[in-house]
CSV table of C-alpha atoms and ligand atoms in Angstrom, one decimal:
chain,number,residue,atom,x,y,z
A,1,MET,CA,131.0,133.7,42.9
A,2,SER,CA,127.9,132.1,44.5
A,3,VAL,CA,127.8,128.7,44.7
A,4,ASP,CA,124.2,128.6,42.3
A,5,ARG,CA,126.2,130.1,39.5
A,6,GLU,CA,129.2,127.5,39.6
A,7,ILE,CA,126.6,124.9,39.5
A,8,ILE,CA,125.6,125.9,36.0
A,9,ASN,CA,128.3,127.5,35.0
A,10,GLN,CA,130.5,124.4,35.7
A,11,ALA,CA,127.6,122.2,34.2
A,12,ILE,CA,126.3,119.9,36.5
A,13,PRO,CA,127.4,116.3,36.6
A,14,ILE,CA,124.9,115.1,34.7
A,15,GLU,CA,126.2,111.4,35.1
A,16,LYS,CA,125.3,111.7,38.6
A,17,ILE,CA,121.4,112.3,38.0
A,18,ARG,CA,119.1,109.3,38.2
A,19,TYR,CA,116.1,108.7,36.2
A,20,ASP,CA,113.0,106.9,36.7
A,21,ASP,CA,112.5,103.7,34.8
A,22,ARG,CA,110.6,106.0,31.6
A,23,GLY,CA,114.1,107.9,31.5
A,24,LEU,CA,112.7,111.0,33.4
A,25,VAL,CA,113.6,113.2,36.6
A,26,PRO,CA,111.4,115.5,37.8
A,27,ALA,CA,112.3,119.4,37.7
A,28,ILE,CA,110.6,122.1,39.9
A,29,VAL,CA,110.9,125.7,38.6
A,30,GLN,CA,110.7,128.9,40.9
A,31,ASP,CA,111.3,132.1,40.3
A,32,TYR,CA,114.6,133.3,41.3
A,33,LEU,CA,114.0,136.7,42.9
A,34,ASP,CA,111.2,135.5,45.0
A,35,GLY,CA,111.3,131.8,45.3
A,36,THR,CA,107.7,131.4,44.2
A,37,ILE,CA,107.2,127.9,42.4
A,38,LEU,CA,106.1,128.0,38.9
A,39,MET,CA,105.5,124.6,37.5
A,40,MET,CA,107.0,120.9,37.9
A,41,ALA,CA,107.7,119.3,34.7
A,42,TRP,CA,109.7,116.3,33.6
A,43,MET,CA,113.2,116.0,32.2
A,44,ASN,CA,115.3,113.7,30.2
A,45,ARG,CA,118.8,113.3,30.2
A,46,GLU,CA,118.4,114.9,26.5
A,47,SER,CA,116.6,117.6,27.8
A,48,LEU,CA,118.6,118.5,30.6
A,49,GLN,CA,121.4,118.8,28.6
A,50,LYS,CA,120.0,121.2,26.5
A,51,THR,CA,118.7,123.4,29.3
A,52,LEU,CA,122.8,123.2,30.6
A,53,GLU,CA,124.0,124.3,27.1
A,54,THR,CA,121.3,126.9,26.4
A,55,LYS,CA,120.7,128.1,30.0
A,56,GLU,CA,116.7,127.8,28.9
A,57,THR,CA,114.8,124.9,29.9
A,58,TRP,CA,113.7,122.6,28.3
A,59,PHE,CA,111.1,119.6,29.4
A,60,TRP,CA,110.2,116.1,27.9
A,61,SER,CA,106.7,116.2,27.0
A,62,ARG,CA,105.1,112.9,28.1
A,63,SER,CA,101.8,113.6,25.9
A,64,ARG,CA,103.1,114.6,23.0
A,65,ALA,CA,106.9,112.4,23.3
A,66,GLU,CA,108.8,115.8,22.5
A,67,LEU,CA,111.4,117.5,23.2
A,68,TRP,CA,110.1,120.9,24.7
A,69,HIS,CA,111.2,124.1,25.3
A,70,LYS,CA,109.5,126.3,27.3
A,71,GLY,CA,108.3,129.6,25.8
A,72,ALA,CA,109.5,129.0,22.6
A,73,THR,CA,106.3,129.4,21.1
A,74,SER,CA,105.0,132.5,23.6
A,75,GLY,CA,108.2,134.2,24.2
A,76,HIS,CA,107.7,133.7,27.5
A,77,ILE,CA,111.2,131.7,28.0
A,78,GLN,CA,112.3,131.0,31.8
A,79,LYS,CA,116.3,131.7,31.6
A,80,VAL,CA,117.9,129.5,34.2
A,81,ARG,CA,120.2,131.3,37.1
A,82,SER,CA,120.6,128.0,39.1
A,83,LEU,CA,120.0,124.1,38.9
A,84,ARG,CA,120.5,122.2,41.9
A,85,TYR,CA,119.6,118.5,42.5
A,86,ASP,CA,118.5,116.9,45.4
A,87,CYS,CA,121.3,114.5,48.0
A,88,ASP,CA,119.9,111.2,46.0
A,89,SER,CA,119.8,112.8,43.0
A,90,ASP,CA,116.3,112.2,41.4
A,91,ALA,CA,114.8,115.5,41.6
A,92,LEU,CA,115.9,119.2,40.4
A,93,LEU,CA,115.2,122.4,41.4
A,94,ILE,CA,115.7,125.1,38.8
A,95,SER,CA,115.7,128.7,39.5
A,96,VAL,CA,114.9,130.8,36.3
A,97,GLU,CA,113.9,134.6,35.6
A,98,GLN,CA,110.6,134.9,33.7
A,99,ILE,CA,111.2,136.7,30.6
A,100,GLY,CA,108.5,138.0,28.6
A,101,ASP,CA,106.4,138.2,31.6
A,102,VAL,CA,104.9,135.0,33.7
A,103,ALA,CA,106.4,131.6,32.4
A,104,CYS,CA,104.5,129.3,34.5
A,105,HIS,CA,101.9,126.5,33.2
A,106,THR,CA,98.9,128.3,33.2
A,107,GLY,CA,100.3,132.2,33.2
A,108,GLU,CA,98.3,132.9,36.2
A,109,ARG,CA,100.3,135.5,38.4
A,110,SER,CA,98.6,134.6,41.4
A,111,CYS,CA,100.6,131.7,42.9
A,112,PHE,CA,99.0,133.2,46.4
A,113,HIS,CA,95.8,132.6,47.5
A,114,ARG,CA,93.4,133.4,50.1
A,115,VAL,CA,91.9,130.8,53.0
A,116,ASP,CA,89.0,131.8,55.2
A,117,GLY,CA,89.8,135.4,54.6
A,118,GLN,CA,93.2,135.1,55.0
A,119,VAL,CA,95.9,135.3,52.4
A,120,VAL,CA,98.3,132.6,52.2
A,121,PRO,CA,101.7,133.6,51.1
A,122,PRO,CA,104.0,131.6,48.6
A,123,PRO,CA,106.7,129.3,50.3
A,124,ALA,CA,108.9,131.7,49.4
A,125,ASP,CA,111.4,133.6,51.5
A,126,THR,CA,110.2,135.6,55.0
A,127,LEU,CA,110.5,139.3,53.1
A,128,SER,CA,108.3,138.0,50.6
A,129,GLN,CA,105.8,136.4,52.4
A,130,LEU,CA,105.9,139.5,54.9
A,131,PHE,CA,105.4,141.9,51.8
A,132,ALA,CA,102.4,139.4,50.9
A,133,VAL,CA,100.8,139.7,53.8
A,134,ILE,CA,101.3,144.0,54.0
A,135,CYS,CA,99.9,144.2,49.9
A,136,ASP,CA,96.8,141.8,51.7
A,137,ARG,CA,96.3,144.0,54.5
A,138,ARG,CA,96.5,147.4,51.9
A,139,ASP,CA,94.0,145.6,49.5
A,140,TYR,CA,91.4,143.7,52.2
A,141,PRO,CA,91.5,146.0,55.1
A,142,THR,CA,90.8,144.4,58.4
A,143,GLU,CA,89.9,146.4,61.7
A,144,ASP,CA,92.6,145.9,64.2
A,145,SER,CA,95.6,146.0,61.8
A,146,TYR,CA,98.4,148.6,62.3
A,147,THR,CA,99.5,148.2,58.8
A,148,CYS,CA,96.1,149.4,57.8
A,149,LYS,CA,96.2,152.1,60.1
A,150,LEU,CA,99.8,153.4,59.0
A,151,LEU,CA,98.3,152.8,55.4
A,152,ASN,CA,95.4,155.0,56.0
A,153,SER,CA,97.5,158.0,57.8
A,154,GLY,CA,99.2,158.4,54.0
A,155,ASP,CA,102.7,159.2,53.1
A,156,ASN,CA,103.7,161.5,55.9
A,157,LYS,CA,103.2,158.8,59.0
A,158,ILE,CA,104.8,156.2,56.7
A,159,LEU,CA,107.9,158.1,56.1
A,160,LYS,CA,107.9,159.7,59.7
A,161,LYS,CA,108.0,156.1,60.7
A,162,LEU,CA,110.3,155.3,58.3
A,163,GLY,CA,113.3,157.8,59.8
A,164,GLU,CA,112.7,156.8,63.4
A,165,GLU,CA,113.3,153.3,62.6
A,166,THR,CA,116.5,154.1,60.8
A,167,ALA,CA,117.8,156.4,63.8
A,168,GLU,CA,116.7,153.6,66.1
A,169,VAL,CA,118.9,151.0,63.8
A,170,VAL,CA,121.9,153.9,64.0
A,171,MET,CA,121.3,153.8,68.0
A,172,ALA,CA,121.4,150.1,68.4
A,173,CYS,CA,124.6,149.9,66.1
A,174,LYS,CA,126.1,152.4,68.4
A,175,ASP,CA,125.4,150.5,71.3
A,176,ASP,CA,126.8,147.5,69.6
A,177,ASP,CA,123.9,145.5,71.1
A,178,SER,CA,123.3,142.5,68.8
A,179,SER,CA,119.7,141.3,69.9
A,180,ALA,CA,118.5,145.3,69.8
A,181,ILE,CA,120.4,145.7,66.3
A,182,ALA,CA,118.1,142.2,64.6
A,183,SER,CA,115.1,144.1,66.3
A,184,GLU,CA,115.4,147.2,65.3
A,185,VAL,CA,116.7,146.2,61.5
A,186,ALA,CA,113.1,144.2,61.7
A,187,ASP,CA,111.2,147.4,62.4
A,188,LEU,CA,112.8,149.0,59.5
A,189,LEU,CA,112.4,146.0,56.9
A,190,TYR,CA,108.7,145.9,58.1
A,191,HIS,CA,108.1,149.7,57.6
A,192,THR,CA,109.8,149.8,54.3
A,193,LEU,CA,107.7,147.5,53.0
A,194,VAL,CA,104.7,149.0,54.2
A,195,ALA,CA,105.9,152.0,52.1
A,196,LEU,CA,106.8,149.8,48.8
A,197,ALA,CA,103.2,148.7,49.3
A,198,HIS,CA,102.1,152.5,49.7
A,199,HIS,CA,103.8,153.2,46.4
A,200,LYS,CA,102.5,150.1,44.6
A,201,VAL,CA,106.4,148.9,44.3
A,202,GLU,CA,106.5,145.5,43.6
A,203,LEU,CA,109.3,143.7,46.2
A,204,LYS,CA,110.5,142.0,43.2
A,205,ASP,CA,111.8,145.1,41.5
A,206,VAL,CA,113.8,146.0,44.5
A,207,TYR,CA,115.3,142.3,44.3
A,208,ARG,CA,115.6,142.4,40.6
A,209,LYS,CA,117.9,145.5,41.2
A,210,LEU,CA,119.9,143.5,44.1
A,211,GLN,CA,120.7,140.9,41.6
A,212,GLU,CA,121.2,143.3,38.4
A,213,ARG,CA,124.3,144.7,41.0
A,214,ARG,CA,125.1,140.9,42.5
A,215,ARG,CA,128.9,140.4,41.3
B,1,PRT,N1,106.0,142.3,61.6
B,1,PRT,C1,105.7,143.4,61.4
B,1,PRT,C2,105.8,144.4,62.1
B,1,PRT,N2,107.1,145.2,62.7
B,1,PRT,C3,106.8,146.2,63.5
B,1,PRT,N3,105.5,146.4,63.9
B,1,PRT,C4,104.8,147.2,64.2
B,1,PRT,O1,105.6,148.5,64.4
B,1,PRT,C5,105.3,149.4,65.5
B,1,PRT,C6,106.8,149.6,65.8
B,1,PRT,O2,106.9,151.3,65.8
B,1,PRT,P1,107.3,151.6,67.4
B,1,PRT,O3,108.1,150.8,68.0
B,1,PRT,O4,107.7,152.7,67.0
B,1,PRT,O5,105.8,151.3,68.1
B,1,PRT,P2,104.6,152.4,68.4
B,1,PRT,O6,105.0,153.2,69.2
B,1,PRT,O7,103.6,151.1,68.9
B,1,PRT,O8,104.3,153.2,67.2
B,1,PRT,P3,103.7,154.2,66.9
B,1,PRT,O9,102.3,154.0,67.5
B,1,PRT,O10,104.3,155.3,67.3
B,1,PRT,O11,103.4,154.4,65.1
B,1,PRT,C7,105.1,148.6,66.5
B,1,PRT,O12,103.5,148.8,66.6
B,1,PRT,C8,105.2,147.0,65.7
B,1,PRT,O13,104.2,146.1,66.0
B,1,PRT,C9,104.8,145.7,63.1
B,1,PRT,N4,103.6,145.3,63.1
B,1,PRT,C10,103.3,144.4,61.7
B,1,PRT,N5,103.8,143.7,61.7
B,1,PRT,C11,103.9,142.1,60.9
B,1,PRT,O14,102.7,142.6,59.8
B,1,PRT,C12,101.9,142.1,59.2
B,1,PRT,C13,100.4,142.5,59.2
B,1,PRT,O15,100.3,142.8,60.5
B,1,PRT,P4,98.6,143.7,61.2
B,1,PRT,O16,99.3,145.1,60.4
B,1,PRT,O17,98.9,143.2,62.6
B,1,PRT,O18,97.5,143.2,60.9
B,1,PRT,C14,101.8,140.5,60.1
B,1,PRT,O19,102.5,139.4,59.3
B,1,PRT,C15,103.0,140.9,61.1
B,1,PRT,O20,103.6,140.3,61.8
């Protein structure tokens, strides 16, 4: 069992959490699949307790001065996958599965943006960042991009590269060459992401499949 699940299942030592003088602790909520930051909100002792009991997020609304069950009215619930806190216990990081589409503050899907014509990927994992750049090349082609050339060449070229890169991984493993294995797997992952982008399949859907298989 993963460490993350242990924290939520064994119940966080709630008395360890340090609240500010209003009795609140900040909670950053991120997508459990790719780490995209969804929102920041405040919790008090009671909302944290309810979050742990129901495994759905509950916050403290400072403007309404009441408990707030995220998604209770919209149906966009955040199902808690893990709940962690920092070294001095005054900030929470909650990984959630978004039920009923996007479950953040605004409902906007775009948590990445463009600056000076360049995509700025979300501060997520390396594969998600690379996938964001590849999708950006697909949607906003640039002149000297290998990715654009590959995408323009179509399925046959992309699939040929996938086959070649797979064979190179096999050969590197056969040679038991650690550095070559890492390098060839990097090539294979890159070309796999290009194939996903070409077929308009989201990397998150792959992550979801992997999560469903997790034991
Ligand atoms: N991660 C990669 C990446 N990994 C591998 N490759 C390319 O994949 C190719 C590997 O194929 P080969 O080793 O067979 O080399 P090749 O003989 O040049 O390939 P062919 O001409 O035969 O197709 C090389 O050209 C590499 O440069 C990559 N090209 C781009 N990226 C990333 O993709 C993003 C977009 O990059 P551009 O496409 O350059 O804009 C950037 O973040 C890049 O860092």
